[in-house]
XYZ file of C-alpha atoms in Angstrom:
359
model
C 48.213 -104.267 -8.355
C 50.424 -107.237 -9.542
C 49.400 -106.523 -13.056
C 50.580 -102.879 -12.966
C 54.014 -103.976 -11.184
C 54.282 -106.669 -13.882
C 53.772 -104.149 -16.718
C 56.216 -101.604 -15.148
C 58.887 -104.414 -14.674
C 58.354 -105.336 -18.266
C 59.052 -101.983 -19.474
C 61.886 -101.359 -17.008
C 63.589 -104.583 -18.159
C 63.248 -103.729 -21.700
C 65.004 -100.318 -21.174
C 67.860 -101.932 -19.222
C 68.394 -104.586 -21.928
C 67.947 -102.099 -24.806
C 68.120 -98.611 -23.330
C 66.211 -95.864 -25.339
C 67.560 -92.408 -26.077
C 66.471 -90.922 -23.066
C 68.181 -93.462 -20.824
C 71.375 -92.892 -22.619
C 71.052 -89.278 -22.176
C 70.206 -89.623 -18.774
C 73.271 -91.697 -17.835
C 70.888 -94.620 -16.952
C 73.014 -97.370 -18.862
C 75.034 -100.332 -17.184
C 78.183 -98.886 -18.866
C 77.560 -95.272 -17.529
C 76.450 -96.391 -14.044
C 79.605 -98.577 -13.632
C 81.781 -96.078 -15.089
C 84.080 -95.650 -12.175
C 84.515 -99.276 -12.023
C 85.087 -100.102 -15.858
C 87.658 -97.280 -16.120
C 88.548 -95.446 -19.553
C 87.673 -97.340 -22.676
C 90.145 -95.078 -24.599
C 92.999 -96.112 -22.273
C 92.371 -99.683 -22.017
C 89.701 -100.938 -24.636
C 90.197 -104.739 -24.126
C 90.006 -104.535 -20.519
C 87.022 -102.158 -20.335
C 85.105 -104.468 -22.423
C 85.992 -107.432 -20.381
C 84.537 -105.853 -17.306
C 81.448 -104.375 -19.067
C 80.294 -107.761 -20.689
C 80.810 -109.277 -17.286
C 78.691 -106.617 -15.509
C 76.121 -106.747 -18.414
C 75.811 -110.543 -18.116
C 75.355 -110.486 -14.427
C 72.732 -107.736 -14.417
C 70.669 -109.313 -17.047
C 70.553 -112.503 -15.330
C 69.357 -111.044 -12.055
C 66.276 -109.295 -13.852
C 64.033 -112.248 -13.145
C 64.868 -112.366 -9.468
C 64.497 -108.601 -9.336
C 60.953 -109.061 -10.525
C 60.156 -111.484 -7.704
C 61.508 -109.073 -5.261
C 59.614 -106.162 -6.554
C 56.452 -108.023 -5.988
C 57.473 -108.893 -2.575
C 58.133 -105.328 -1.904
C 54.831 -104.365 -3.255
C 52.909 -106.346 -0.646
C 52.277 -109.443 -2.857
C 52.029 -112.540 -0.744
C 51.044 -115.564 -3.177
C 52.077 -118.992 -2.304
C 53.992 -119.337 -5.391
C 56.393 -116.312 -4.497
C 58.869 -118.295 -2.229
C 59.254 -121.020 -4.987
C 59.774 -118.452 -7.852
C 62.267 -116.758 -5.620
C 64.357 -119.788 -5.157
C 63.961 -120.616 -8.965
C 64.839 -117.086 -10.251
C 67.930 -116.902 -7.796
C 69.387 -120.012 -9.602
C 69.839 -118.069 -12.696
C 72.245 -115.225 -11.399
C 74.143 -118.146 -9.344
C 74.451 -120.082 -12.654
C 75.780 -116.822 -14.327
C 78.183 -116.363 -11.651
C 79.646 -119.734 -12.067
C 79.732 -119.007 -15.776
C 81.678 -115.818 -15.215
C 84.069 -117.414 -12.836
C 84.942 -119.683 -15.863
C 85.360 -116.630 -17.982
C 87.993 -115.079 -15.535
C 89.830 -118.152 -14.495
C 92.852 -119.812 -16.310
C 94.316 -116.478 -17.683
C 90.870 -115.480 -18.776
C 91.135 -117.378 -22.064
C 87.434 -118.371 -22.014
C 86.212 -114.932 -21.744
C 84.424 -113.972 -24.988
C 86.290 -110.705 -25.399
C 89.644 -112.706 -25.264
C 88.484 -115.368 -27.429
C 88.188 -112.939 -30.165
C 91.948 -112.246 -29.904
C 93.060 -115.684 -29.723
C 93.578 -116.218 -33.378
C 96.056 -113.787 -33.451
C 98.255 -114.983 -30.579
C 101.539 -116.222 -31.854
C 102.794 -119.570 -30.297
C 104.714 -118.877 -27.123
C 103.051 -115.589 -26.843
C 100.344 -114.188 -24.672
C 96.908 -112.626 -25.725
C 97.838 -109.523 -23.775
C 100.271 -108.839 -26.472
C 97.532 -108.620 -28.970
C 95.142 -106.734 -26.440
C 97.994 -104.125 -26.140
C 98.220 -103.619 -29.865
C 94.524 -103.270 -30.180
C 94.486 -100.835 -27.221
C 96.964 -98.562 -28.915
C 95.012 -98.962 -32.171
C 91.782 -97.740 -30.518
C 93.716 -94.869 -28.835
C 94.349 -93.354 -32.468
C 92.261 -90.245 -33.105
C 91.689 -91.343 -36.838
C 89.562 -94.262 -36.017
C 86.052 -94.250 -37.260
C 83.288 -95.275 -34.753
C 79.519 -95.596 -35.660
C 76.667 -96.276 -33.210
C 74.614 -99.092 -34.709
C 72.057 -99.518 -31.938
C 72.044 -98.402 -28.317
C 74.098 -101.526 -27.434
C 76.121 -102.145 -30.418
C 78.902 -100.276 -32.214
C 81.268 -100.671 -35.031
C 85.013 -99.340 -35.126
C 87.363 -99.249 -37.734
C 91.095 -98.250 -37.158
C 93.954 -98.593 -39.343
C 94.318 -102.249 -38.911
C 91.475 -103.708 -37.071
C 87.716 -103.883 -37.700
C 85.662 -104.352 -34.329
C 82.092 -105.006 -33.477
C 81.067 -104.087 -29.956
C 78.011 -105.809 -28.660
C 76.370 -106.490 -25.121
C 78.252 -109.728 -24.314
C 81.304 -109.817 -26.610
C 83.071 -108.145 -29.183
C 84.274 -109.373 -32.734
C 87.543 -108.272 -33.806
C 89.275 -108.979 -37.150
C 92.225 -107.544 -38.859
C 91.361 -105.806 -42.124
C 93.853 -107.913 -43.976
C 92.253 -111.030 -42.788
C 88.625 -110.274 -43.898
C 86.309 -109.241 -46.820
C 83.191 -106.928 -46.245
C 80.299 -108.049 -48.224
C 76.858 -106.177 -48.585
C 74.108 -108.873 -48.247
C 70.915 -106.852 -48.186
C 69.438 -103.376 -48.047
C 66.275 -101.807 -47.017
C 64.965 -98.216 -47.445
C 62.656 -95.982 -45.393
C 60.922 -92.731 -46.330
C 61.339 -90.203 -43.497
C 59.140 -87.577 -45.412
C 55.916 -88.001 -47.666
C 57.892 -86.151 -50.394
C 60.947 -88.929 -50.188
C 63.353 -86.276 -49.592
C 64.268 -87.933 -46.220
C 64.783 -91.336 -47.662
C 67.231 -93.562 -45.712
C 68.775 -96.719 -46.544
C 70.368 -99.501 -44.352
C 72.625 -102.149 -45.449
C 73.707 -105.349 -43.983
C 77.186 -106.072 -44.147
C 78.712 -109.461 -43.428
C 82.634 -109.755 -42.389
C 83.919 -112.867 -44.075
C 87.181 -113.882 -42.802
C 89.899 -115.536 -44.763
C 90.888 -117.867 -41.984
C 88.741 -120.564 -40.409
C 89.733 -119.880 -36.893
C 88.109 -116.403 -36.911
C 84.355 -116.001 -36.431
C 82.072 -114.168 -39.016
C 79.959 -111.258 -37.903
C 77.358 -109.024 -39.546
C 76.271 -105.504 -38.706
C 73.790 -103.032 -40.146
C 74.273 -99.466 -40.860
C 72.833 -96.522 -42.761
C 74.624 -95.594 -46.228
C 75.371 -92.255 -44.815
C 77.339 -93.907 -42.128
C 78.940 -96.263 -44.536
C 80.571 -93.356 -46.319
C 82.223 -92.386 -43.287
C 83.652 -95.823 -42.696
C 84.682 -96.566 -46.262
C 87.751 -94.079 -46.231
C 89.084 -95.969 -42.979
C 88.831 -99.360 -44.831
C 91.773 -101.256 -46.373
C 89.623 -102.914 -49.030
C 86.468 -101.618 -50.366
C 83.086 -103.144 -49.580
C 82.059 -105.662 -52.197
C 78.408 -104.913 -53.443
C 76.781 -107.701 -55.457
C 74.951 -106.595 -58.853
C 71.652 -107.052 -57.263
C 72.056 -104.856 -54.565
C 72.005 -101.072 -55.187
C 73.149 -98.522 -52.667
C 71.468 -95.210 -52.344
C 73.550 -92.172 -52.446
C 73.386 -89.825 -49.594
C 71.314 -86.633 -49.897
C 74.216 -84.362 -50.794
C 75.641 -86.711 -53.357
C 72.054 -86.613 -54.987
C 72.094 -82.747 -54.848
C 75.570 -82.977 -56.423
C 74.316 -84.855 -59.411
C 71.402 -82.406 -59.809
C 73.828 -79.456 -59.298
C 76.309 -80.708 -62.194
C 73.114 -81.285 -64.548
C 72.160 -77.635 -64.159
C 75.800 -76.286 -64.400
C 76.379 -78.049 -67.505
C 73.502 -76.293 -69.171
C 75.243 -72.940 -68.510
C 77.564 -70.972 -71.044
C 81.072 -72.650 -71.093
C 84.060 -70.572 -69.744
C 87.239 -71.070 -71.802
C 90.623 -71.152 -70.198
C 93.932 -70.931 -71.779
C 95.873 -73.540 -69.703
C 95.464 -76.709 -68.416
C 93.147 -76.891 -65.469
C 94.881 -77.499 -62.025
C 93.735 -80.058 -59.498
C 90.894 -79.146 -57.500
C 92.001 -77.394 -54.033
C 88.881 -79.160 -52.339
C 89.561 -82.756 -53.095
C 93.016 -82.635 -54.874
C 91.897 -85.507 -57.065
C 89.602 -84.159 -59.959
C 90.771 -81.289 -62.099
C 89.161 -77.797 -61.432
C 86.227 -77.476 -63.845
C 84.107 -74.517 -62.740
C 84.197 -70.891 -62.897
C 82.204 -68.372 -61.171
C 81.035 -65.521 -63.737
C 78.100 -63.301 -62.724
C 75.449 -63.888 -65.333
C 72.114 -63.049 -63.627
C 70.518 -59.602 -64.378
C 70.644 -56.903 -61.574
C 67.633 -57.470 -59.474
C 65.314 -54.568 -58.318
C 66.355 -52.339 -55.586
C 67.539 -54.705 -52.782
C 64.873 -55.355 -50.042
C 65.765 -55.874 -46.445
C 65.439 -59.550 -45.654
C 65.606 -60.561 -49.199
C 68.410 -62.789 -50.860
C 71.762 -61.036 -51.232
C 72.591 -59.602 -54.848
C 75.158 -61.717 -56.809
C 78.782 -60.467 -57.134
C 81.459 -60.849 -59.682
C 83.976 -63.269 -58.574
C 87.677 -62.859 -59.828
C 89.048 -65.922 -58.713
C 90.682 -68.155 -61.216
C 89.439 -71.753 -61.854
C 90.185 -73.572 -58.616
C 87.252 -76.127 -58.004
C 85.734 -78.953 -59.418
C 81.977 -79.187 -59.886
C 81.366 -81.881 -57.078
C 83.197 -79.909 -54.550
C 81.465 -76.655 -55.622
C 78.068 -78.632 -55.283
C 79.092 -79.960 -51.565
C 80.128 -76.480 -50.737
C 76.668 -75.196 -51.734
C 74.743 -77.919 -50.054
C 76.821 -77.438 -46.781
C 75.726 -73.649 -46.623
C 71.972 -74.338 -47.879
C 69.234 -73.687 -45.499
C 65.392 -74.680 -45.672
C 63.738 -77.584 -47.587
C 66.082 -79.319 -49.952
C 63.569 -78.383 -52.944
C 64.651 -74.758 -52.355
C 68.303 -75.335 -52.278
C 69.209 -74.819 -56.037
C 67.159 -71.424 -55.897
C 69.267 -69.981 -53.101
C 72.630 -68.245 -53.068
C 76.156 -69.234 -51.881
C 79.542 -67.724 -51.466
C 82.938 -68.258 -53.232
C 85.080 -70.479 -50.983
C 87.791 -68.190 -51.613
C 86.662 -64.556 -52.095
C 83.265 -64.857 -50.396
C 81.555 -63.376 -53.557
C 78.063 -64.180 -53.499
C 76.638 -66.221 -56.533
C 73.675 -68.160 -57.695
C 73.387 -71.288 -59.835
C 73.250 -69.312 -63.158
C 76.643 -67.866 -62.303
C 78.563 -71.279 -62.270
C 79.797 -72.132 -65.801
C 81.814 -75.279 -66.811
C 85.454 -74.447 -67.479
C 86.997 -76.120 -70.522
C 90.423 -75.360 -71.995
C 90.403 -73.477 -75.305
C 92.287 -75.852 -77.663
C 93.002 -72.991 -80.143
C 95.325 -71.259 -77.679
């Protein structure tokens, strides 16, 4: 019986320390169970995580005592249990003393507050920095990436924040450099179409009083973070970042588009209305032959698009990929609709647009 109880409690403890997806979905995590006491993270980011780290540390320290009490409740009467109960009770008592030290003397020993102290100016208070950070976190344009069940990375306009179980790391973007240190790739399918790459990134501060920290995220999530960064991530020459599935499709899409006949225009191309950065360089012209009488359930017939040159090849490829369905190996053989007039077209209808220099 005690073996079964031990195995069950080990599994339960692992789910409490590192909750699986099922526990998170069911709301059985420390942050969700104490939601009423913690308050709103969006309204008071610093205060929320000061309470959360305190409750998390206290709960985890009580797990050994909970194991002994669980054995007692299950009828175990071994002579060593009283001594074990007394020994394991010392752990949460010591943690309580540690937590009291965190919260005394204006909370300057709290791990969350410690990460803000380097930005406290002489004669000021850490709550001023905390207020600025809270305002930053309330902005809707922040990027938040869930790294694991217990860690998260947040990028705001001025701050980079790593949230972990017992602390947070906060550094201003102007005071650090992000460097990729290692990568690892994993194939989710045998064909390799579902390959995913993770990159380890280290935040290297330019000040000695700021602590370094590392985090690991997928290259797909990294592309969501990069527009929010003040400085691009430094990637050493020996590290190669895997482009996302959409970016790889765009490269193949561009390769086949360049093999189609060129469409000449008489004026300088405008900027692409999708990205407003690259010049528009593709035109949709129906080139494929009329198919046999349309069968119900088959692919739609291509139509003539009368729109002028408005899109670059990259944005057109992303538009195609966003509306593709089925296996990625069948994307190129499918159909898409013009982003403007909704005319149906296939890959053969996309021609590179070049200005006619003779005009």
